Amino acid sequence: MTMNNSSSDYAGDLSAPEAWDLLKSDPKAALVDVRTQAEWNFVGLPDIGSLGREVALVEWQMFPNMQVNPGFVAEAGAAQGDKDAPVLFLCRSGARSRSAAIALTRAGYTKAYNVAGGFEGDLDGTRHRGNKNGWKASGLPWKQT
């Protein structure tokens, strides 16, 4: 696993394929998508149904004003009740999900990971997402709602 954080703020960064491997190998691992409802509806969602689980949808920042969700820790905690089991956070590109992983770590979760590259990944040379890295570019299962 990739551990790109330089402190103990959270368990570390995982690439999308590493996140998928962890979800496959650990039935207690949970995936929390922290994007906005608009992003879930218009961009799509990771699909982990083949693993017998669903992605938890908990906004880190709430659309349209993008204020931090004051109930985030409680809502995300409900998606992963075991503070010692892996909880993986995913957003568009890995920034909000890193903040989410830090928040859950501060709340006592010992294995809060950020999925670096997120769902859509970083911008490519033509300033488009979805081609360079992240969940979609890695060819992992996803669905349009």
XYZ file of N, CA and C in Angstrom:
435
model
N 0.828 -1.176 0.000
C 0.000 0.000 0.000
C 0.871 1.238 0.000
N 0.391 2.272 -0.647
C 1.098 3.530 -0.702
C 0.762 4.341 0.539
N 1.763 4.785 1.243
C 1.563 5.625 2.419
C 2.233 6.959 2.147
N 1.514 7.889 1.530
C 2.112 9.139 1.094
C 2.027 10.257 2.111
N 1.305 10.072 3.196
C 1.249 11.158 4.171
C 2.495 11.111 5.042
N 2.946 12.292 5.425
C 4.196 12.359 6.172
C 3.969 12.493 7.675
N 2.750 12.357 8.119
C 2.463 12.455 9.547
C 1.450 11.383 9.918
N 0.986 11.436 11.124
C -0.015 10.460 11.559
C -1.421 11.033 11.475
N -1.632 11.990 10.575
C -2.947 12.608 10.429
C -4.022 11.616 9.992
N -3.619 10.596 9.239
C -4.536 9.559 8.753
C -3.694 8.369 8.313
N -4.341 7.264 7.961
C -3.617 6.022 7.684
C -2.764 6.085 6.415
N -3.125 6.928 5.466
C -2.318 7.055 4.263
C -3.147 7.159 3.009
N -2.452 7.316 1.889
C -3.069 7.404 0.579
C -2.976 6.056 -0.118
N -4.041 5.674 -0.763
C -4.068 4.474 -1.590
C -4.411 4.882 -3.008
N -3.807 4.250 -3.985
C -4.259 4.441 -5.362
C -5.621 3.763 -5.484
N -6.345 4.072 -6.529
C -7.645 3.429 -6.725
C -7.512 1.897 -6.818
N -6.531 1.350 -7.573
C -6.389 -0.107 -7.585
C -6.056 -0.691 -6.212
N -5.244 0.011 -5.426
C -4.945 -0.464 -4.068
C -6.204 -0.446 -3.196
N -7.027 0.587 -3.372
C -8.284 0.665 -2.622
C -9.192 -0.507 -2.995
N -9.301 -0.799 -4.277
C -10.131 -1.912 -4.746
C -9.623 -3.234 -4.150
N -8.304 -3.421 -4.160
C -7.724 -4.645 -3.598
C -8.036 -4.771 -2.107
N -7.960 -3.666 -1.378
C -8.283 -3.704 0.048
C -9.761 -4.010 0.266
N -10.624 -3.405 -0.532
C -12.064 -3.691 -0.422
C -12.352 -5.164 -0.719
N -11.658 -5.727 -1.710
C -11.849 -7.144 -2.047
C -11.331 -8.067 -0.953
N -10.203 -7.714 -0.340
C -9.564 -8.624 0.609
C -10.099 -8.501 2.038
N -10.712 -7.391 2.380
C -11.197 -7.187 3.745
C -12.691 -6.887 3.729
N -13.525 -7.856 4.077
C -14.975 -7.641 4.045
C -15.463 -6.588 5.030
N -14.611 -6.195 5.973
C -14.998 -5.136 6.906
C -14.705 -3.734 6.361
N -13.934 -3.642 5.292
C -13.571 -2.339 4.735
C -14.793 -1.660 4.133
N -14.907 -0.355 4.374
C -16.016 0.433 3.846
C -15.472 1.522 2.928
N -16.235 1.831 1.874
C -15.895 2.914 0.961
C -16.921 4.021 1.138
N -16.430 5.230 1.433
C -17.297 6.392 1.626
C -16.966 7.418 0.553
N -17.946 7.746 -0.283
C -17.794 8.761 -1.316
C -18.229 10.088 -0.704
N -17.305 11.047 -0.627
C -17.572 12.302 0.075
C -17.874 13.460 -0.875
N -18.128 13.154 -2.142
C -18.473 14.213 -3.089
C -19.880 14.734 -2.796
N -20.347 15.670 -3.596
C -21.681 16.236 -3.407
C -22.732 15.389 -4.123
N -23.977 15.602 -3.729
C -25.083 14.891 -4.373
C -25.094 15.171 -5.872
N -24.794 16.407 -6.258
C -24.745 16.742 -7.686
C -23.696 15.898 -8.406
N -22.536 15.721 -7.804
C -21.489 14.904 -8.424
C -21.930 13.449 -8.530
N -22.556 12.927 -7.480
C -23.028 11.536 -7.524
C -24.020 11.361 -8.669
N -24.928 12.326 -8.824
C -25.981 12.217 -9.830
C -25.473 12.404 -11.247
N -24.532 13.320 -11.457
C -24.138 13.674 -12.813
C -22.840 13.036 -13.288
N -21.978 12.591 -12.369
C -20.676 12.049 -12.757
C -20.619 10.536 -12.612
N -21.397 9.978 -11.676
C -21.410 8.543 -11.451
C -20.854 8.179 -10.094
N -20.928 6.891 -9.798
C -20.527 6.363 -8.492
C -19.672 5.111 -8.640
N -18.729 4.902 -7.715
C -18.054 3.601 -7.684
C -19.099 2.516 -7.442
N -18.904 1.371 -8.020
C -19.857 0.264 -7.864
C -19.134 -0.908 -7.200
N -19.412 -1.117 -5.915
C -18.798 -2.237 -5.200
C -19.835 -3.322 -4.886
N -20.929 -3.302 -5.636
C -21.982 -4.296 -5.441
C -21.501 -5.720 -5.638
N -20.507 -5.916 -6.512
C -19.977 -7.269 -6.727
C -19.265 -7.800 -5.488
N -18.934 -6.890 -4.558
C -18.293 -7.288 -3.303
C -19.322 -7.473 -2.189
N -20.596 -7.340 -2.545
C -21.667 -7.510 -1.564
C -21.863 -6.300 -0.664
N -21.369 -5.148 -1.109
C -21.488 -3.918 -0.320
C -21.896 -2.758 -1.216
N -22.341 -1.713 -0.584
C -22.664 -0.482 -1.289
C -21.740 0.624 -0.805
N -21.522 1.589 -1.643
C -20.749 2.770 -1.277
C -21.607 3.638 -0.370
N -21.037 4.107 0.723
C -21.736 5.063 1.584
C -21.569 6.453 0.979
N -22.649 7.204 0.904
C -22.625 8.542 0.324
C -22.805 9.565 1.436
N -21.719 10.284 1.744
C -21.730 11.279 2.816
C -20.975 12.508 2.327
N -21.683 13.604 2.100
C -21.027 14.820 1.627
C -20.057 15.375 2.667
N -18.825 15.663 2.247
C -17.868 16.366 3.105
C -18.220 17.851 3.129
N -18.446 18.405 1.955
C -18.897 19.784 1.821
C -20.244 19.752 1.129
N -21.147 20.586 1.598
C -22.516 20.532 1.098
C -22.748 21.560 -0.006
N -23.259 21.049 -1.118
C -23.613 21.877 -2.271
C -24.864 22.676 -1.917
N -25.040 23.933 -2.302
C -24.226 24.694 -3.244
C -23.178 25.595 -2.581
N -23.276 25.846 -1.272
C -22.341 26.801 -0.660
C -21.017 26.170 -0.247
N -20.921 24.863 -0.302
C -19.707 24.094 -0.047
C -19.157 24.262 1.374
N -20.054 24.484 2.345
C -19.617 24.496 3.744
C -19.397 23.063 4.191
N -18.467 22.874 5.114
C -18.192 21.536 5.623
C -19.443 21.018 6.331
N -19.794 19.795 6.045
C -20.963 19.139 6.625
C -20.748 18.981 8.135
N -21.525 19.673 8.969
C -21.299 19.590 10.412
C -21.580 18.202 10.993
N -22.343 17.386 10.294
C -22.648 16.033 10.759
C -21.786 14.963 10.125
N -20.710 15.379 9.441
C -19.914 14.422 8.670
C -19.378 13.267 9.508
N -18.738 13.544 10.615
C -18.112 12.483 11.410
C -19.152 11.466 11.856
N -20.306 11.925 12.305
C -21.358 11.002 12.740
C -21.889 10.183 11.570
N -22.117 10.839 10.427
C -22.655 10.137 9.257
C -21.649 9.134 8.697
N -20.404 9.544 8.563
C -19.370 8.634 8.053
C -19.107 7.523 9.058
N -19.151 7.850 10.341
C -18.978 6.839 11.382
C -20.063 5.782 11.338
N -21.264 6.180 10.943
C -22.359 5.212 10.815
C -22.087 4.231 9.671
N -21.327 4.663 8.669
C -20.992 3.788 7.546
C -19.927 2.768 7.927
N -19.119 3.098 8.929
C -18.076 2.179 9.396
C -18.068 2.231 10.917
N -18.864 1.383 11.523
C -19.001 1.391 12.975
C -17.789 0.884 13.733
N -16.932 0.132 13.074
C -15.749 -0.438 13.715
C -14.577 0.519 13.533
N -14.141 1.162 14.604
C -13.080 2.161 14.511
C -11.716 1.562 14.158
N -11.601 0.238 14.176
C -10.338 -0.407 13.813
C -10.393 -1.099 12.455
N -11.502 -0.967 11.739
C -11.624 -1.538 10.397
C -11.352 -0.445 9.367
N -10.881 -0.813 8.191
C -10.564 0.188 7.180
C -11.792 0.958 6.695
N -11.612 2.255 6.584
C -12.613 3.107 5.952
C -11.869 3.938 4.914
N -12.309 3.847 3.674
C -11.645 4.481 2.547
C -12.501 5.632 2.065
N -11.900 6.796 1.896
C -12.627 7.980 1.468
C -12.227 8.359 0.059
N -13.248 8.712 -0.744
C -13.057 9.019 -2.155
C -13.806 10.301 -2.480
N -13.180 11.196 -3.243
C -13.868 12.382 -3.759
C -13.546 12.490 -5.248
N -13.581 13.685 -5.803
C -13.291 13.831 -7.236
C -11.838 13.523 -7.534
N -10.923 14.146 -6.756
C -9.503 14.013 -7.089
C -8.600 13.670 -5.904
N -9.157 13.585 -4.700
C -8.368 13.187 -3.542
C -8.139 14.268 -2.502
N -8.655 15.470 -2.709
C -8.431 16.556 -1.736
C -9.442 16.513 -0.596
N -10.737 16.503 -0.921
C -11.759 16.446 0.132
C -11.673 15.129 0.898
N -11.366 14.060 0.196
C -11.295 12.757 0.865
C -10.122 12.686 1.834
N -9.063 13.400 1.554
C -7.940 13.472 2.500
C -8.405 14.165 3.773
N -9.121 15.277 3.633
C -9.665 15.986 4.800
C -10.615 15.092 5.582
N -11.413 14.307 4.869
C -12.346 13.382 5.529
C -11.590 12.317 6.313
N -10.523 11.783 5.733
C -9.723 10.766 6.430
C -9.096 11.340 7.696
N -8.637 12.575 7.619
C -8.067 13.235 8.796
C -9.140 13.404 9.872
N -10.339 13.831 9.472
C -11.426 14.041 10.437
C -11.793 12.745 11.161
N -11.871 11.635 10.434
C -12.221 10.366 11.077
C -11.089 9.846 11.940
N -9.856 10.083 11.531
C -8.719 9.697 12.363
C -8.768 10.450 13.685
N -9.054 11.735 13.629
C -9.172 12.537 14.851
C -10.319 12.063 15.732
N -11.310 11.406 15.121
C -12.450 10.872 15.873
C -12.171 9.465 16.405
N -10.940 8.964 16.218
C -10.559 7.682 16.795
C -10.491 6.512 15.836
N -10.705 6.739 14.542
C -10.600 5.656 13.562
C -9.123 5.424 13.244
N -8.697 4.170 13.302
C -7.273 3.865 13.158
C -6.843 3.558 11.725
N -7.802 3.305 10.833
C -7.468 2.930 9.452
C -8.296 3.747 8.464
N -8.222 5.075 8.567
C -8.926 5.967 7.644
C -7.976 6.330 6.507
N -8.317 5.910 5.292
C -7.468 6.095 4.117
C -8.083 7.080 3.129
N -7.224 7.752 2.411
C -7.609 8.610 1.304
C -7.342 7.860 0.004
N -8.317 7.842 -0.900
C -8.097 7.270 -2.230
C -7.548 8.400 -3.102
N -6.228 8.409 -3.262
C -5.557 9.448 -4.048
C -5.994 9.329 -5.504
N -6.228 10.439 -6.122
C -6.723 10.430 -7.502
C -8.233 10.434 -7.556
N -8.885 10.035 -6.477
C -10.334 10.104 -6.378
C -11.079 9.313 -7.438
N -12.279 9.751 -7.726
C -13.135 9.078 -8.705
C -12.763 9.472 -10.127
N -12.531 10.767 -10.342
C -12.254 11.259 -11.693
C -10.779 11.447 -11.999
N -9.953 11.565 -10.977
C -8.523 11.727 -11.192
C -8.099 13.151 -11.456
N -6.806 13.302 -11.643
C -6.222 14.614 -11.900
C -6.492 15.056 -13.330
N -6.329 16.345 -13.559
C -6.463 16.878 -14.917
C -5.342 16.333 -15.795
N -5.689 15.986 -17.032
C -4.667 15.547 -17.976
C -4.145 16.754 -18.758
N -3.354 16.525 -19.770
C -2.760 17.607 -20.548
C -3.766 18.477 -21.270
N -4.962 17.970 -21.489
C -6.009 18.754 -22.148
C -7.036 19.277 -21.141
N -6.680 19.222 -19.852
C -7.504 19.732 -18.752
C -8.836 18.981 -18.607
N -8.786 17.679 -18.878
C -9.942 16.805 -18.661
C -9.614 15.813 -17.564
N -10.629 15.382 -16.856
C -10.473 14.364 -15.823
C -10.965 13.016 -16.351
N -10.579 11.947 -15.660
C -11.061 10.623 -16.015
C -10.131 9.838 -16.916
N -8.989 10.424 -17.271
C -8.062 9.754 -18.188
C -6.712 9.443 -17.576
N -6.331 10.146 -16.525
C -4.965 10.077 -16.021
C -4.815 9.088 -14.865
N -5.643 9.201 -13.865
C -5.594 8.323 -12.696
C -6.968 8.327 -12.050
N -7.096 7.707 -10.895
C -8.387 7.667 -10.220
C -9.188 6.423 -10.554
N -10.346 6.323 -9.944
C -11.208 5.145 -10.025
C -11.598 4.824 -11.462
N -12.151 5.818 -12.175
C -12.634 5.575 -13.539
C -11.490 5.219 -14.485
N -10.404 5.979 -14.450
C -9.283 5.732 -15.355
C -8.611 4.395 -15.087
N -8.760 3.882 -13.875
C -8.181 2.583 -13.518
C -9.040 1.419 -13.997
N -10.193 1.723 -14.582
C -11.060 0.671 -15.094
C -11.824 -0.075 -14.016
N -11.986 0.546 -12.861
C -12.725 -0.101 -11.768
C -14.221 0.078 -11.970
N -15.038 -0.806 -11.382
C -16.484 -0.743 -11.631
C -17.103 0.557 -11.136
N -17.958 1.110 -11.976
C -18.708 2.303 -11.591
C -20.025 2.299 -12.336
N -20.929 3.154 -11.872
C -22.252 3.219 -12.492
C -22.733 4.663 -12.548
N -23.603 4.909 -13.494
C -24.254 6.211 -13.613
C -25.614 6.091 -12.957
N -25.962 7.096 -12.149
C -27.261 7.030 -11.470
C -28.350 7.661 -12.284
